[in-house]
Amino acid sequence: MARFPFFHSYIGIQPAAGGEIVRHADKKPGIHHLALWARNRREVDRFHQEFLLANDVNVTDAPTEYPTYTPGYYAVFFDDPFTGIHFELAHTPLIPSIPAYLKWRKTLKQEWKQHLEMKEPLWKAAMRDLPK
């Protein structure tokens, strides 16, 4: 799980809607998605170009930075053509750059303005204790 400032492995169990076909977008029972870690952004880009596109795998989100997740988070998202399970290959720097950190804070501030129901800022919610 990309969780600034300390990243860790995480399995989340959430309620899901029922159904016959496993499709990521429907949030049906089963695996929602699996995140795999890359050593660097180049590895994400090469995997996208040389494997996913070369093998006609359904890429749902091309490689880009996701400042909402954590500073410097960079990933590609795709669907397994056989199981339909959604995957991501992501890279998160151990020490983000100052611009990446500032972009993360700015993005979370913008998101928080859109969620008036939230009592605390998203950057504080991101640091909350996870269930044991």
PDB file of C-alpha atoms in Angstrom:
ATOM      1  CA  MET A   1       0.000   0.000   0.000  1.00  0.00           C
ATOM      2  CA  ALA A   2       1.320   3.393  -0.889  1.00  0.00           C
ATOM      3  CA  ARG A   3       0.973   5.207   2.379  1.00  0.00           C
ATOM      4  CA  PHE A   4       3.177   8.201   2.953  1.00  0.00           C
ATOM      5  CA  PRO A   5       5.610   8.292   4.679  1.00  0.00           C
ATOM      6  CA  PHE A   6       5.922   4.552   5.487  1.00  0.00           C
ATOM      7  CA  PHE A   7       4.950   2.115   2.734  1.00  0.00           C
ATOM      8  CA  HIS A   8       3.918  -1.415   3.592  1.00  0.00           C
ATOM      9  CA  SER A   9       2.088  -4.494   2.391  1.00  0.00           C
ATOM     10  CA  TYR A  10      -1.620  -4.369   3.021  1.00  0.00           C
ATOM     11  CA  ILE A  11      -4.667  -6.495   2.302  1.00  0.00           C
ATOM     12  CA  GLY A  12      -7.966  -4.671   2.603  1.00  0.00           C
ATOM     13  CA  ILE A  13     -11.278  -6.503   2.905  1.00  0.00           C
ATOM     14  CA  GLN A  14     -14.337  -4.503   1.965  1.00  0.00           C
ATOM     15  CA  PRO A  15     -18.006  -5.263   1.270  1.00  0.00           C
ATOM     16  CA  ALA A  16     -18.768  -5.866  -2.404  1.00  0.00           C
ATOM     17  CA  ALA A  17     -21.847  -6.118  -4.603  1.00  0.00           C
ATOM     18  CA  GLY A  18     -22.830  -9.638  -5.789  1.00  0.00           C
ATOM     19  CA  GLY A  19     -22.843 -10.835  -9.370  1.00  0.00           C
ATOM     20  CA  GLU A  20     -21.877 -13.525 -11.844  1.00  0.00           C
ATOM     21  CA  ILE A  21     -18.959 -11.965 -13.759  1.00  0.00           C
ATOM     22  CA  VAL A  22     -15.850 -10.635 -12.043  1.00  0.00           C
ATOM     23  CA  ARG A  23     -15.243  -7.131 -13.375  1.00  0.00           C
ATOM     24  CA  HIS A  24     -13.043  -4.668 -11.553  1.00  0.00           C
ATOM     25  CA  ALA A  25     -15.391  -1.710 -12.016  1.00  0.00           C
ATOM     26  CA  ASP A  26     -18.376  -3.571 -10.528  1.00  0.00           C
ATOM     27  CA  LYS A  27     -16.657  -4.256  -7.179  1.00  0.00           C
ATOM     28  CA  LYS A  28     -18.100  -7.757  -7.065  1.00  0.00           C
ATOM     29  CA  PRO A  29     -16.997 -10.419  -4.569  1.00  0.00           C
ATOM     30  CA  GLY A  30     -13.424 -11.511  -5.127  1.00  0.00           C
ATOM     31  CA  ILE A  31     -10.145  -9.768  -5.737  1.00  0.00           C
ATOM     32  CA  HIS A  32     -10.555  -6.082  -6.560  1.00  0.00           C
ATOM     33  CA  HIS A  33      -6.986  -5.550  -7.732  1.00  0.00           C
ATOM     34  CA  LEU A  34      -3.382  -6.440  -7.041  1.00  0.00           C
ATOM     35  CA  ALA A  35      -0.558  -3.942  -6.919  1.00  0.00           C
ATOM     36  CA  LEU A  36       2.918  -5.003  -7.944  1.00  0.00           C
ATOM     37  CA  TRP A  37       5.971  -2.884  -7.216  1.00  0.00           C
ATOM     38  CA  ALA A  38       8.509  -1.660  -9.765  1.00  0.00           C
ATOM     39  CA  ARG A  39      12.063  -0.542  -8.963  1.00  0.00           C
ATOM     40  CA  ASN A  40      11.669   2.723 -10.880  1.00  0.00           C
ATOM     41  CA  ARG A  41       9.501   4.610 -13.382  1.00  0.00           C
ATOM     42  CA  ARG A  42      11.484   3.250 -16.327  1.00  0.00           C
ATOM     43  CA  GLU A  43      10.438  -0.264 -15.323  1.00  0.00           C
ATOM     44  CA  VAL A  44       6.767   0.811 -15.347  1.00  0.00           C
ATOM     45  CA  ASP A  45       7.173   2.449 -18.765  1.00  0.00           C
ATOM     46  CA  ARG A  46       9.038  -0.522 -20.263  1.00  0.00           C
ATOM     47  CA  PHE A  47       6.442  -2.971 -18.932  1.00  0.00           C
ATOM     48  CA  HIS A  48       3.684  -0.853 -20.486  1.00  0.00           C
ATOM     49  CA  GLN A  49       5.399  -0.572 -23.877  1.00  0.00           C
ATOM     50  CA  GLU A  50       7.181  -3.887 -24.201  1.00  0.00           C
ATOM     51  CA  PHE A  51       4.681  -6.217 -22.550  1.00  0.00           C
ATOM     52  CA  LEU A  52       1.190  -4.772 -22.136  1.00  0.00           C
ATOM     53  CA  LEU A  53       0.909  -2.954 -25.482  1.00  0.00           C
ATOM     54  CA  ALA A  54       2.973  -5.571 -27.330  1.00  0.00           C
ATOM     55  CA  ASN A  55       0.611  -8.324 -26.125  1.00  0.00           C
ATOM     56  CA  ASP A  56      -2.606  -6.355 -26.612  1.00  0.00           C
ATOM     57  CA  VAL A  57      -3.437  -6.402 -22.878  1.00  0.00           C
ATOM     58  CA  ASN A  58      -6.272  -4.050 -21.864  1.00  0.00           C
ATOM     59  CA  VAL A  59      -4.578  -1.040 -20.252  1.00  0.00           C
ATOM     60  CA  THR A  60      -7.181   0.860 -18.259  1.00  0.00           C
ATOM     61  CA  ASP A  61      -4.845   3.671 -17.198  1.00  0.00           C
ATOM     62  CA  ALA A  62      -1.572   4.410 -18.997  1.00  0.00           C
ATOM     63  CA  PRO A  63       1.530   5.209 -16.927  1.00  0.00           C
ATOM     64  CA  THR A  64       1.184   8.480 -15.086  1.00  0.00           C
ATOM     65  CA  GLU A  65       1.779  10.039 -11.684  1.00  0.00           C
ATOM     66  CA  TYR A  66      -1.011   9.755  -9.112  1.00  0.00           C
ATOM     67  CA  PRO A  67      -0.333  12.549  -6.612  1.00  0.00           C
ATOM     68  CA  THR A  68      -3.505  11.703  -4.694  1.00  0.00           C
ATOM     69  CA  TYR A  69      -2.007   8.388  -3.550  1.00  0.00           C
ATOM     70  CA  THR A  70       1.375   9.445  -2.201  1.00  0.00           C
ATOM     71  CA  PRO A  71       4.243  11.729  -3.299  1.00  0.00           C
ATOM     72  CA  GLY A  72       5.841  10.481  -6.518  1.00  0.00           C
ATOM     73  CA  TYR A  73       3.446   7.523  -6.995  1.00  0.00           C
ATOM     74  CA  TYR A  74       3.661   6.407 -10.649  1.00  0.00           C
ATOM     75  CA  ALA A  75       1.694   3.483 -12.071  1.00  0.00           C
ATOM     76  CA  VAL A  76       0.067   1.693 -14.996  1.00  0.00           C
ATOM     77  CA  PHE A  77      -3.242  -0.183 -14.508  1.00  0.00           C
ATOM     78  CA  PHE A  78      -4.378  -3.151 -16.598  1.00  0.00           C
ATOM     79  CA  ASP A  79      -6.776  -6.114 -16.663  1.00  0.00           C
ATOM     80  CA  ASP A  80      -5.670  -9.739 -16.770  1.00  0.00           C
ATOM     81  CA  PRO A  81      -7.098 -11.032 -20.077  1.00  0.00           C
ATOM     82  CA  PHE A  82      -7.906 -14.457 -18.589  1.00  0.00           C
ATOM     83  CA  THR A  83      -9.304 -13.748 -15.115  1.00  0.00           C
ATOM     84  CA  GLY A  84     -10.407 -10.135 -15.448  1.00  0.00           C
ATOM     85  CA  ILE A  85      -8.490  -9.267 -12.269  1.00  0.00           C
ATOM     86  CA  HIS A  86      -7.294  -5.667 -12.250  1.00  0.00           C
ATOM     87  CA  PHE A  87      -3.550  -5.118 -11.721  1.00  0.00           C
ATOM     88  CA  GLU A  88      -1.247  -2.190 -11.308  1.00  0.00           C
ATOM     89  CA  LEU A  89       2.489  -1.933 -11.598  1.00  0.00           C
ATOM     90  CA  ALA A  90       3.616   1.000  -9.494  1.00  0.00           C
ATOM     91  CA  HIS A  91       6.739   2.762  -8.338  1.00  0.00           C
ATOM     92  CA  THR A  92       6.927   4.919  -5.238  1.00  0.00           C
ATOM     93  CA  PRO A  93      10.211   6.625  -4.371  1.00  0.00           C
ATOM     94  CA  LEU A  94      11.558   5.876  -0.897  1.00  0.00           C
ATOM     95  CA  ILE A  95      12.351   9.557  -0.508  1.00  0.00           C
ATOM     96  CA  PRO A  96      10.076  11.740  -2.621  1.00  0.00           C
ATOM     97  CA  SER A  97      11.314  14.961  -4.125  1.00  0.00           C
ATOM     98  CA  ILE A  98      10.193  18.218  -2.567  1.00  0.00           C
ATOM     99  CA  PRO A  99       8.128  19.083  -5.700  1.00  0.00           C
ATOM    100  CA  ALA A 100       6.415  15.656  -5.517  1.00  0.00           C
ATOM    101  CA  TYR A 101       5.604  16.221  -1.830  1.00  0.00           C
ATOM    102  CA  LEU A 102       4.230  19.707  -2.506  1.00  0.00           C
ATOM    103  CA  LYS A 103       2.151  18.388  -5.437  1.00  0.00           C
ATOM    104  CA  TRP A 104       0.723  15.684  -3.148  1.00  0.00           C
ATOM    105  CA  ARG A 105      -0.250  18.238  -0.483  1.00  0.00           C
ATOM    106  CA  LYS A 106      -1.788  20.580  -3.084  1.00  0.00           C
ATOM    107  CA  THR A 107      -3.765  17.720  -4.668  1.00  0.00           C
ATOM    108  CA  LEU A 108      -5.105  16.562  -1.287  1.00  0.00           C
ATOM    109  CA  LYS A 109      -6.103  20.124  -0.383  1.00  0.00           C
ATOM    110  CA  GLN A 110      -8.069  20.376  -3.649  1.00  0.00           C
ATOM    111  CA  GLU A 111      -9.726  17.010  -2.993  1.00  0.00           C
ATOM    112  CA  TRP A 112     -10.609  18.004   0.566  1.00  0.00           C
ATOM    113  CA  LYS A 113     -12.434  21.112  -0.709  1.00  0.00           C
ATOM    114  CA  GLN A 114     -14.685  18.778  -2.727  1.00  0.00           C
ATOM    115  CA  HIS A 115     -15.570  16.694   0.357  1.00  0.00           C
ATOM    116  CA  LEU A 116     -17.114  19.044   2.877  1.00  0.00           C
ATOM    117  CA  GLU A 117     -18.359  16.057   4.881  1.00  0.00           C
ATOM    118  CA  MET A 118     -14.792  15.225   5.927  1.00  0.00           C
ATOM    119  CA  LYS A 119     -13.906  16.730   9.275  1.00  0.00           C
ATOM    120  CA  GLU A 120     -10.125  16.468   8.983  1.00  0.00           C
ATOM    121  CA  PRO A 121      -7.794  17.145   6.053  1.00  0.00           C
ATOM    122  CA  LEU A 122      -7.061  14.223   3.740  1.00  0.00           C
ATOM    123  CA  TRP A 123      -3.333  14.373   4.500  1.00  0.00           C
ATOM    124  CA  LYS A 124      -4.153  13.747   8.176  1.00  0.00           C
ATOM    125  CA  ALA A 125      -6.631  10.995   7.293  1.00  0.00           C
ATOM    126  CA  ALA A 126      -3.897   9.394   5.188  1.00  0.00           C
ATOM    127  CA  MET A 127      -1.747   9.123   8.321  1.00  0.00           C
ATOM    128  CA  ARG A 128      -4.455   7.532  10.497  1.00  0.00           C
ATOM    129  CA  ASP A 129      -3.839   4.195  12.195  1.00  0.00           C
ATOM    130  CA  LEU A 130      -4.971   1.257  10.086  1.00  0.00           C
ATOM    131  CA  PRO A 131      -7.076  -1.535  11.593  1.00  0.00           C
ATOM    132  CA  LYS A 132      -4.983  -4.226  13.222  1.00  0.00           C
TER     133      LYS A 132
END
